[in-house]
mmCIF file of C-alpha atoms and ligand atoms in Angstrom:
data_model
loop_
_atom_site.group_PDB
_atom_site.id
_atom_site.type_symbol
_atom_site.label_atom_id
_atom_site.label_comp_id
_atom_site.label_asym_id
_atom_site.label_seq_id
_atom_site.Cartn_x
_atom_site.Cartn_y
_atom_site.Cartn_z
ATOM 1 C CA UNK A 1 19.314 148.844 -88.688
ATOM 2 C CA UNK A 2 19.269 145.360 -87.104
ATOM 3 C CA UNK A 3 22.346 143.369 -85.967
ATOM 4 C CA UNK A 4 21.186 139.723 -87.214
ATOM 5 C CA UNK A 5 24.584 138.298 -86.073
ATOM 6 C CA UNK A 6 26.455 138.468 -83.704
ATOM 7 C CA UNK A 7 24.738 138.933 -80.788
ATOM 8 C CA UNK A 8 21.242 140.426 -82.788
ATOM 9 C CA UNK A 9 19.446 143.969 -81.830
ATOM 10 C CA UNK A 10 19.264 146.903 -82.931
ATOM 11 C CA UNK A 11 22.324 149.102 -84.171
ATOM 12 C CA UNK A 12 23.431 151.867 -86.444
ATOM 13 C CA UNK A 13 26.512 152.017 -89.051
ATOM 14 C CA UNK A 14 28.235 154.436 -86.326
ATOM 15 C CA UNK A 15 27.787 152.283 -83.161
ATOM 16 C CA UNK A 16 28.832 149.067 -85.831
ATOM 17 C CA UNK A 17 31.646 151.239 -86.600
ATOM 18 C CA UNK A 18 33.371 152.299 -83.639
ATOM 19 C CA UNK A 19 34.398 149.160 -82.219
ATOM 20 C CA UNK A 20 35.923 148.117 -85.418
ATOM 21 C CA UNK A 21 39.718 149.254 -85.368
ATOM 22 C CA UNK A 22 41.635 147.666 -88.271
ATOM 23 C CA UNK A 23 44.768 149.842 -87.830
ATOM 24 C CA UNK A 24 45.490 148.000 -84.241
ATOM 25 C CA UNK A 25 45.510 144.757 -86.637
ATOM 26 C CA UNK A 26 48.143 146.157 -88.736
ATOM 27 C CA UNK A 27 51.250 143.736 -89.778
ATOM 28 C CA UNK A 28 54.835 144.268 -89.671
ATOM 29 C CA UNK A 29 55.363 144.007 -93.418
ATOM 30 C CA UNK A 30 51.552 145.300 -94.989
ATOM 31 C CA UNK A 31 48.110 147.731 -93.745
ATOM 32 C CA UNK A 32 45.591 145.734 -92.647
ATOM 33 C CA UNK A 33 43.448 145.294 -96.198
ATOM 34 C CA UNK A 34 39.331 145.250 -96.300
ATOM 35 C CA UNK A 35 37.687 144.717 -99.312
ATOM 36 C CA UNK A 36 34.310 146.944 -99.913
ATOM 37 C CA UNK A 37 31.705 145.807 -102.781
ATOM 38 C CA UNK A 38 27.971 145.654 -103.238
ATOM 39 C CA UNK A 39 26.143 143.661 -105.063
ATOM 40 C CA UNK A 40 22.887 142.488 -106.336
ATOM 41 C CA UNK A 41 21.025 139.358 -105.351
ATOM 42 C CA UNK A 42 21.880 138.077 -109.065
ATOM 43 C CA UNK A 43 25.278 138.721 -107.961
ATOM 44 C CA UNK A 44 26.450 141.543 -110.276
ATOM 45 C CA UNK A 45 28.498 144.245 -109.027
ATOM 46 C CA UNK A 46 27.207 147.112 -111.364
ATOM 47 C CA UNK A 47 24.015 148.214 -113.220
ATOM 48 C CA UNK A 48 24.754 150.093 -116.318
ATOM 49 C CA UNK A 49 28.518 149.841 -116.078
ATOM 50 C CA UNK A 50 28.643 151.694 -112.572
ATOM 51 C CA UNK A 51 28.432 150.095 -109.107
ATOM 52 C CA UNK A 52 25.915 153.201 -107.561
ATOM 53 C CA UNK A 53 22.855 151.888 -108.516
ATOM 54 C CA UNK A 54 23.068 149.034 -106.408
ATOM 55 C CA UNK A 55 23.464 150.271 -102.855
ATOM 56 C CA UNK A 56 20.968 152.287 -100.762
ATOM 57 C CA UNK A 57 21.708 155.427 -98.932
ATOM 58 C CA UNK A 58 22.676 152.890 -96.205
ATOM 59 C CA UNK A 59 24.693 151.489 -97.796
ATOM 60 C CA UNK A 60 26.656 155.107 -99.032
ATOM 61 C CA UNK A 61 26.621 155.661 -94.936
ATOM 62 C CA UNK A 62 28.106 152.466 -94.172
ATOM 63 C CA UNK A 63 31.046 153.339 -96.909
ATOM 64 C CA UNK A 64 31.758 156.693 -95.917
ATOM 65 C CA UNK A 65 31.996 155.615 -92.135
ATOM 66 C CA UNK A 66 34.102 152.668 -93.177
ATOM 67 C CA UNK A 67 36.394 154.963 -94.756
ATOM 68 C CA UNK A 68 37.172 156.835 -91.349
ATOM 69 C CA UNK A 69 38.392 153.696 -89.910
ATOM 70 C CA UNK A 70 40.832 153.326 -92.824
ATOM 71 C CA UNK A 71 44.311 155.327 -93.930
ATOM 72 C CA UNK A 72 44.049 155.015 -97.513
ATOM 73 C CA UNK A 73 41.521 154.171 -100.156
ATOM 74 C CA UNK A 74 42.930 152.069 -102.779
ATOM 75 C CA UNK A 75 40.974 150.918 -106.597
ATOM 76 C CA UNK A 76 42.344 149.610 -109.757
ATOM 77 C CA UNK A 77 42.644 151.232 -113.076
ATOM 78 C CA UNK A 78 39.408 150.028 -114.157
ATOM 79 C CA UNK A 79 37.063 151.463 -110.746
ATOM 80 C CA UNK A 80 39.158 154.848 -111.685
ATOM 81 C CA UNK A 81 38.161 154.912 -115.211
ATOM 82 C CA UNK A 82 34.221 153.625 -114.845
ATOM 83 C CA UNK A 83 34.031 155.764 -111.329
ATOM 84 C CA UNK A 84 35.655 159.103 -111.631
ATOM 85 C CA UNK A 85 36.549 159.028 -107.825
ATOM 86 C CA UNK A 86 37.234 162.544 -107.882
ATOM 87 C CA UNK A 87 35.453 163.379 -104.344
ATOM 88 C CA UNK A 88 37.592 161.046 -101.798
ATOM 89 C CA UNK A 89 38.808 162.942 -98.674
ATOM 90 C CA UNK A 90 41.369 159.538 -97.403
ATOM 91 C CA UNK A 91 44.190 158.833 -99.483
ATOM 92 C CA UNK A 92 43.791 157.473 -102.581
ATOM 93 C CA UNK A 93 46.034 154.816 -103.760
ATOM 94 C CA UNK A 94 45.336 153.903 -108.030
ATOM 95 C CA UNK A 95 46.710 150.725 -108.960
ATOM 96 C CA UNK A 96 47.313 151.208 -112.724
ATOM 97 C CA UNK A 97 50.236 148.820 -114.697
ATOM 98 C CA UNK A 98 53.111 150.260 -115.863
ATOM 99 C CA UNK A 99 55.980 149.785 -118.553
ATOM 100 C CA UNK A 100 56.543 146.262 -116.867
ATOM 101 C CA UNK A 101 53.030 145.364 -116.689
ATOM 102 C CA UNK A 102 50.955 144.777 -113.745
ATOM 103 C CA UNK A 103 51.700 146.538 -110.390
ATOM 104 C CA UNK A 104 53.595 143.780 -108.075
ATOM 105 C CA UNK A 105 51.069 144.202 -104.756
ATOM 106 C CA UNK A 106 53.021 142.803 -102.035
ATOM 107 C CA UNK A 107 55.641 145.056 -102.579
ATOM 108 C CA UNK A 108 52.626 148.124 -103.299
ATOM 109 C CA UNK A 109 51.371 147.151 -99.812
ATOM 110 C CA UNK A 110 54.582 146.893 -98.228
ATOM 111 C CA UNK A 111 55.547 150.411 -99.173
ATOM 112 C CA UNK A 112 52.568 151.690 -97.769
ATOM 113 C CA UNK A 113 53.182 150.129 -94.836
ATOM 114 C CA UNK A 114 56.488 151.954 -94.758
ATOM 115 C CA UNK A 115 54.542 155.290 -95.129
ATOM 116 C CA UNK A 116 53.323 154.776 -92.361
ATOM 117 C CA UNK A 117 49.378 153.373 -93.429
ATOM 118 C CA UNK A 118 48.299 150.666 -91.170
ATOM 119 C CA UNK A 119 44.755 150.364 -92.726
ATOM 120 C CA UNK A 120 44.035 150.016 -96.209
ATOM 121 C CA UNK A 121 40.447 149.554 -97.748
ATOM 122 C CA UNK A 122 40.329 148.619 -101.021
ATOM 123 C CA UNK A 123 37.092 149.337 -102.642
ATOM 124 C CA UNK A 124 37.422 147.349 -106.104
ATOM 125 C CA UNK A 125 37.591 146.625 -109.076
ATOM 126 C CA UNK A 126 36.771 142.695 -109.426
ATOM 127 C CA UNK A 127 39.883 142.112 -111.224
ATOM 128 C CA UNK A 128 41.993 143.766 -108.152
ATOM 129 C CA UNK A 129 39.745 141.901 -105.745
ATOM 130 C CA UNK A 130 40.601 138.333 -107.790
ATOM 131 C CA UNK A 131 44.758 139.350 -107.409
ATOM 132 C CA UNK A 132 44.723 140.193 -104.031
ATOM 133 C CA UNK A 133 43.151 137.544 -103.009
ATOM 134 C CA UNK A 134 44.828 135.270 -104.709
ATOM 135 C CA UNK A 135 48.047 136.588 -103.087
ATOM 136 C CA UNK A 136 46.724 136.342 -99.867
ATOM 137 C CA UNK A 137 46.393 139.767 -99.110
ATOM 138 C CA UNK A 138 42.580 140.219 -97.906
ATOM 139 C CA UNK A 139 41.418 140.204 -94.355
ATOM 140 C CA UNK A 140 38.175 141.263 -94.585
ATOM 141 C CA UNK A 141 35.486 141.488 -96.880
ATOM 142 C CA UNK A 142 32.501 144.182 -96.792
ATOM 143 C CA UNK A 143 29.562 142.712 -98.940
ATOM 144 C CA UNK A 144 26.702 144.805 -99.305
ATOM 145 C CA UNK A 145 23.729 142.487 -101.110
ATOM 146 C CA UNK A 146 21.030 144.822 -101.979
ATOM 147 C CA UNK A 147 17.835 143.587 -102.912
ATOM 148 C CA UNK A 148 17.629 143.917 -106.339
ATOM 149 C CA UNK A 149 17.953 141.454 -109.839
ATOM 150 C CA UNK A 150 20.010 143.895 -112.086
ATOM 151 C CA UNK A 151 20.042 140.752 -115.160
ATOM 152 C CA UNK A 152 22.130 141.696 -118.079
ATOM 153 C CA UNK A 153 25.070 139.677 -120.002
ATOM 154 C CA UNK A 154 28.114 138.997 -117.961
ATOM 155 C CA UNK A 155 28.598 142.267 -115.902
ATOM 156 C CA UNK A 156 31.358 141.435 -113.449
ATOM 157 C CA UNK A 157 31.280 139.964 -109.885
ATOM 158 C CA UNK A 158 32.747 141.052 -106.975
ATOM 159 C CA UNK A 159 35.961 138.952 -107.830
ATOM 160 C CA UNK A 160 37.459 138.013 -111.518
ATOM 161 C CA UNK A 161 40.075 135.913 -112.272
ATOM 162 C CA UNK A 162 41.572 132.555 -111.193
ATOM 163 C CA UNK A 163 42.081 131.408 -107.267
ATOM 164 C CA UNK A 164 44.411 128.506 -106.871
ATOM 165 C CA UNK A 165 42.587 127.164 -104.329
ATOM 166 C CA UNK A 166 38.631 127.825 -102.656
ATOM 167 C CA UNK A 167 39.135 130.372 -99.686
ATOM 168 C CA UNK A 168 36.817 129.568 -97.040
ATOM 169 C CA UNK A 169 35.666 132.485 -95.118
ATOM 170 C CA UNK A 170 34.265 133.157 -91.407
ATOM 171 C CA UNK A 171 31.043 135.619 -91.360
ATOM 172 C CA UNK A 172 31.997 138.021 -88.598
ATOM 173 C CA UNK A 173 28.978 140.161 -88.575
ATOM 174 C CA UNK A 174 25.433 140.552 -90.106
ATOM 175 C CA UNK A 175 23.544 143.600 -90.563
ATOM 176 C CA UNK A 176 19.621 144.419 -91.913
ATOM 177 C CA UNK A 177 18.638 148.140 -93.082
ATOM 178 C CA UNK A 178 15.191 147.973 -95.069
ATOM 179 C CA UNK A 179 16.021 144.331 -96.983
ATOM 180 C CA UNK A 180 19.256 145.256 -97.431
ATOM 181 C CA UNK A 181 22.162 142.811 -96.122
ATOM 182 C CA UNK A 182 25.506 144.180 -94.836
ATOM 183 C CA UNK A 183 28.203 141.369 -94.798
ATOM 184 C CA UNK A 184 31.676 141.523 -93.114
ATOM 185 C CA UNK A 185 33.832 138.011 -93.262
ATOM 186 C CA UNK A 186 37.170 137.512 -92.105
ATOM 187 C CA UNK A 187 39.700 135.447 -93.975
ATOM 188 C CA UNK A 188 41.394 134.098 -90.502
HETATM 189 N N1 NAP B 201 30.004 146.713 -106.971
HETATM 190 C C1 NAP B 201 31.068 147.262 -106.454
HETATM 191 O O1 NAP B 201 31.130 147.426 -105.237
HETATM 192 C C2 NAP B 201 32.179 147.737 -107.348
HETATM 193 C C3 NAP B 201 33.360 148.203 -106.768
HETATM 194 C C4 NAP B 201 34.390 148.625 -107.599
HETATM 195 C C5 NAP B 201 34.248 148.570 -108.955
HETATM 196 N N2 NAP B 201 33.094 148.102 -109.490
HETATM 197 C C6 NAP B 201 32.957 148.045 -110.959
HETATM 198 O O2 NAP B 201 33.962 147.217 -111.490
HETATM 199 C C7 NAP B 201 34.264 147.648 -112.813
HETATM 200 C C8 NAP B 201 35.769 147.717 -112.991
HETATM 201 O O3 NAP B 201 36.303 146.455 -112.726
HETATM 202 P P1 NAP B 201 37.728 145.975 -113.233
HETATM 203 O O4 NAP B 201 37.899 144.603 -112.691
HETATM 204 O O5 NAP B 201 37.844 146.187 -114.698
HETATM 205 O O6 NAP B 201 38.687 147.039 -112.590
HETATM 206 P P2 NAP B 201 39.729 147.152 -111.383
HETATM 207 O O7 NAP B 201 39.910 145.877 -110.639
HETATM 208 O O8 NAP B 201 39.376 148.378 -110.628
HETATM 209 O O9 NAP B 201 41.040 147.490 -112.183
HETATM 210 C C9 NAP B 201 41.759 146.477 -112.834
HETATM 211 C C10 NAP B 201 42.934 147.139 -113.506
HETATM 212 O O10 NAP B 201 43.905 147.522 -112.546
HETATM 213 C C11 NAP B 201 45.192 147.524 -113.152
HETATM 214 N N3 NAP B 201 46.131 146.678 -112.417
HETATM 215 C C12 NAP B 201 47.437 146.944 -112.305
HETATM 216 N N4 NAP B 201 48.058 146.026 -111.579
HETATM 217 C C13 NAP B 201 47.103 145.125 -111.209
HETATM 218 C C14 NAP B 201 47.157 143.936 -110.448
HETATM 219 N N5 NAP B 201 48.282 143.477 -109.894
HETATM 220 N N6 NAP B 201 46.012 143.246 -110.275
HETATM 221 C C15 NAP B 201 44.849 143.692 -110.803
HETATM 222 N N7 NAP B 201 44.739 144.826 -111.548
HETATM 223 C C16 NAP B 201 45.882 145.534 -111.738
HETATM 224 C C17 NAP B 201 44.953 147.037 -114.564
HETATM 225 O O11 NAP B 201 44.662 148.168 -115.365
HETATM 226 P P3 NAP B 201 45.631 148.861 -116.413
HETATM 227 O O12 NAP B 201 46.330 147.728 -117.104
HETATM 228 O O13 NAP B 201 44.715 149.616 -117.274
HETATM 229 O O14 NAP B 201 46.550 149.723 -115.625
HETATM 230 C C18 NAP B 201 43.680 146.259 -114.449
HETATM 231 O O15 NAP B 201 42.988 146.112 -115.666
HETATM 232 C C19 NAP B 201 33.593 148.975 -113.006
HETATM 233 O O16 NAP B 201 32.454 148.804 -113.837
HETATM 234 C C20 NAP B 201 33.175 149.383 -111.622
HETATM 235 O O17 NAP B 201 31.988 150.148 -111.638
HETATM 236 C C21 NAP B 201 32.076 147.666 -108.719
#
């Protein structure tokens, strides 16, 4: 694996990993929150109705490893039903609606915080991505673009649903493993 930015050389997914420490970046009233998706160079975010398709067995390294930097694991409804996630050893927080409709995430978040997670990575759906973003709840964002055209009709992206405004992002690292791009951008 080759660190294109910052500083570029080689690296590897644990050396990348071991200097990044999102719990120390934890906020009084929410975890820390990363976003983790992969995509195609098309820009879908799943091949037959399923994200693992798109992602080498880099890119399964890099999301495993990510997860030991993280307290909790957190999806919506819609990842739970299409992905089964049946074999995840962090927490594993399911945002699903309820009697009053869709879960409220600032107050989600800031109960977890109260529980005492600092980190949160949320890995999907689109639709979860689109609502906490447009709360302002995202800090980072893991993009894996694999180098592949999946076509198709309208699979998702890796965010649905309305923004009020454009959110400009910084790229805080870039990563190469056999064509394959790994992303991380920082909201601030
Ligand atoms: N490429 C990738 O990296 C990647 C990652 C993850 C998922 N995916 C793919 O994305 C697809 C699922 O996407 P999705 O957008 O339908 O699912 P999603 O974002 O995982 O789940 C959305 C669902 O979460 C529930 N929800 C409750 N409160 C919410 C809130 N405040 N904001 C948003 N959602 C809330 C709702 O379900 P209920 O009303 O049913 O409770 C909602 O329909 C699957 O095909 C999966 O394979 C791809």
């Amino acid at each position: 694996m080759q660190r294109l930015l910052p500083d570029p050389g080689p690296t590897t997914v644990e050396e990348q990993l071991e200097r990044y420490r999102p719990q120390e970046h934890a906020r009084a009233d929410r975890p820390f929150v990363a976003m983790n998706f992969a995509a195609t160079v098309d820009g879908r975010a799943t091949i037959g109705g399923v994200s693992g398709p798109i992602g080498s067995d880099t890119d399964t390294a890099m999301l495993v490893g990510l997860r030991t930097r993280f307290d909790a694991v957190m999806i919506g409804a819609g990842t739970k039903r299409a992905e089964g996630y049946n074999r995840v050893s962090n927490r594993l927080v399911v945002v699903k609606s309820g009697p009053e409709g869709r879960v409220d995430l600032p107050t989600l978040l800031h109960s977890l915080r109260e529980e005492g997670v600092r980190a949160l990575l949320c890995e999907g759906g689109p639709t979860l991505h689109g609502s906490l973003q447009a709360a302002g709840l995202v800090d980072d964002l893991f993009l894996t673009i694999a180098p592949k055209l999946a076509g198709g009709g309208a699979p998702p992206r890796i965010l649905e649903g309305e923004l009020d405004d454009v959110i400009p992002l910084q790229l805080a690292w870039l990563l190469e493993d056999d064509g394959e791009l790994f992303a991380r951008y920082s909201r601030h």
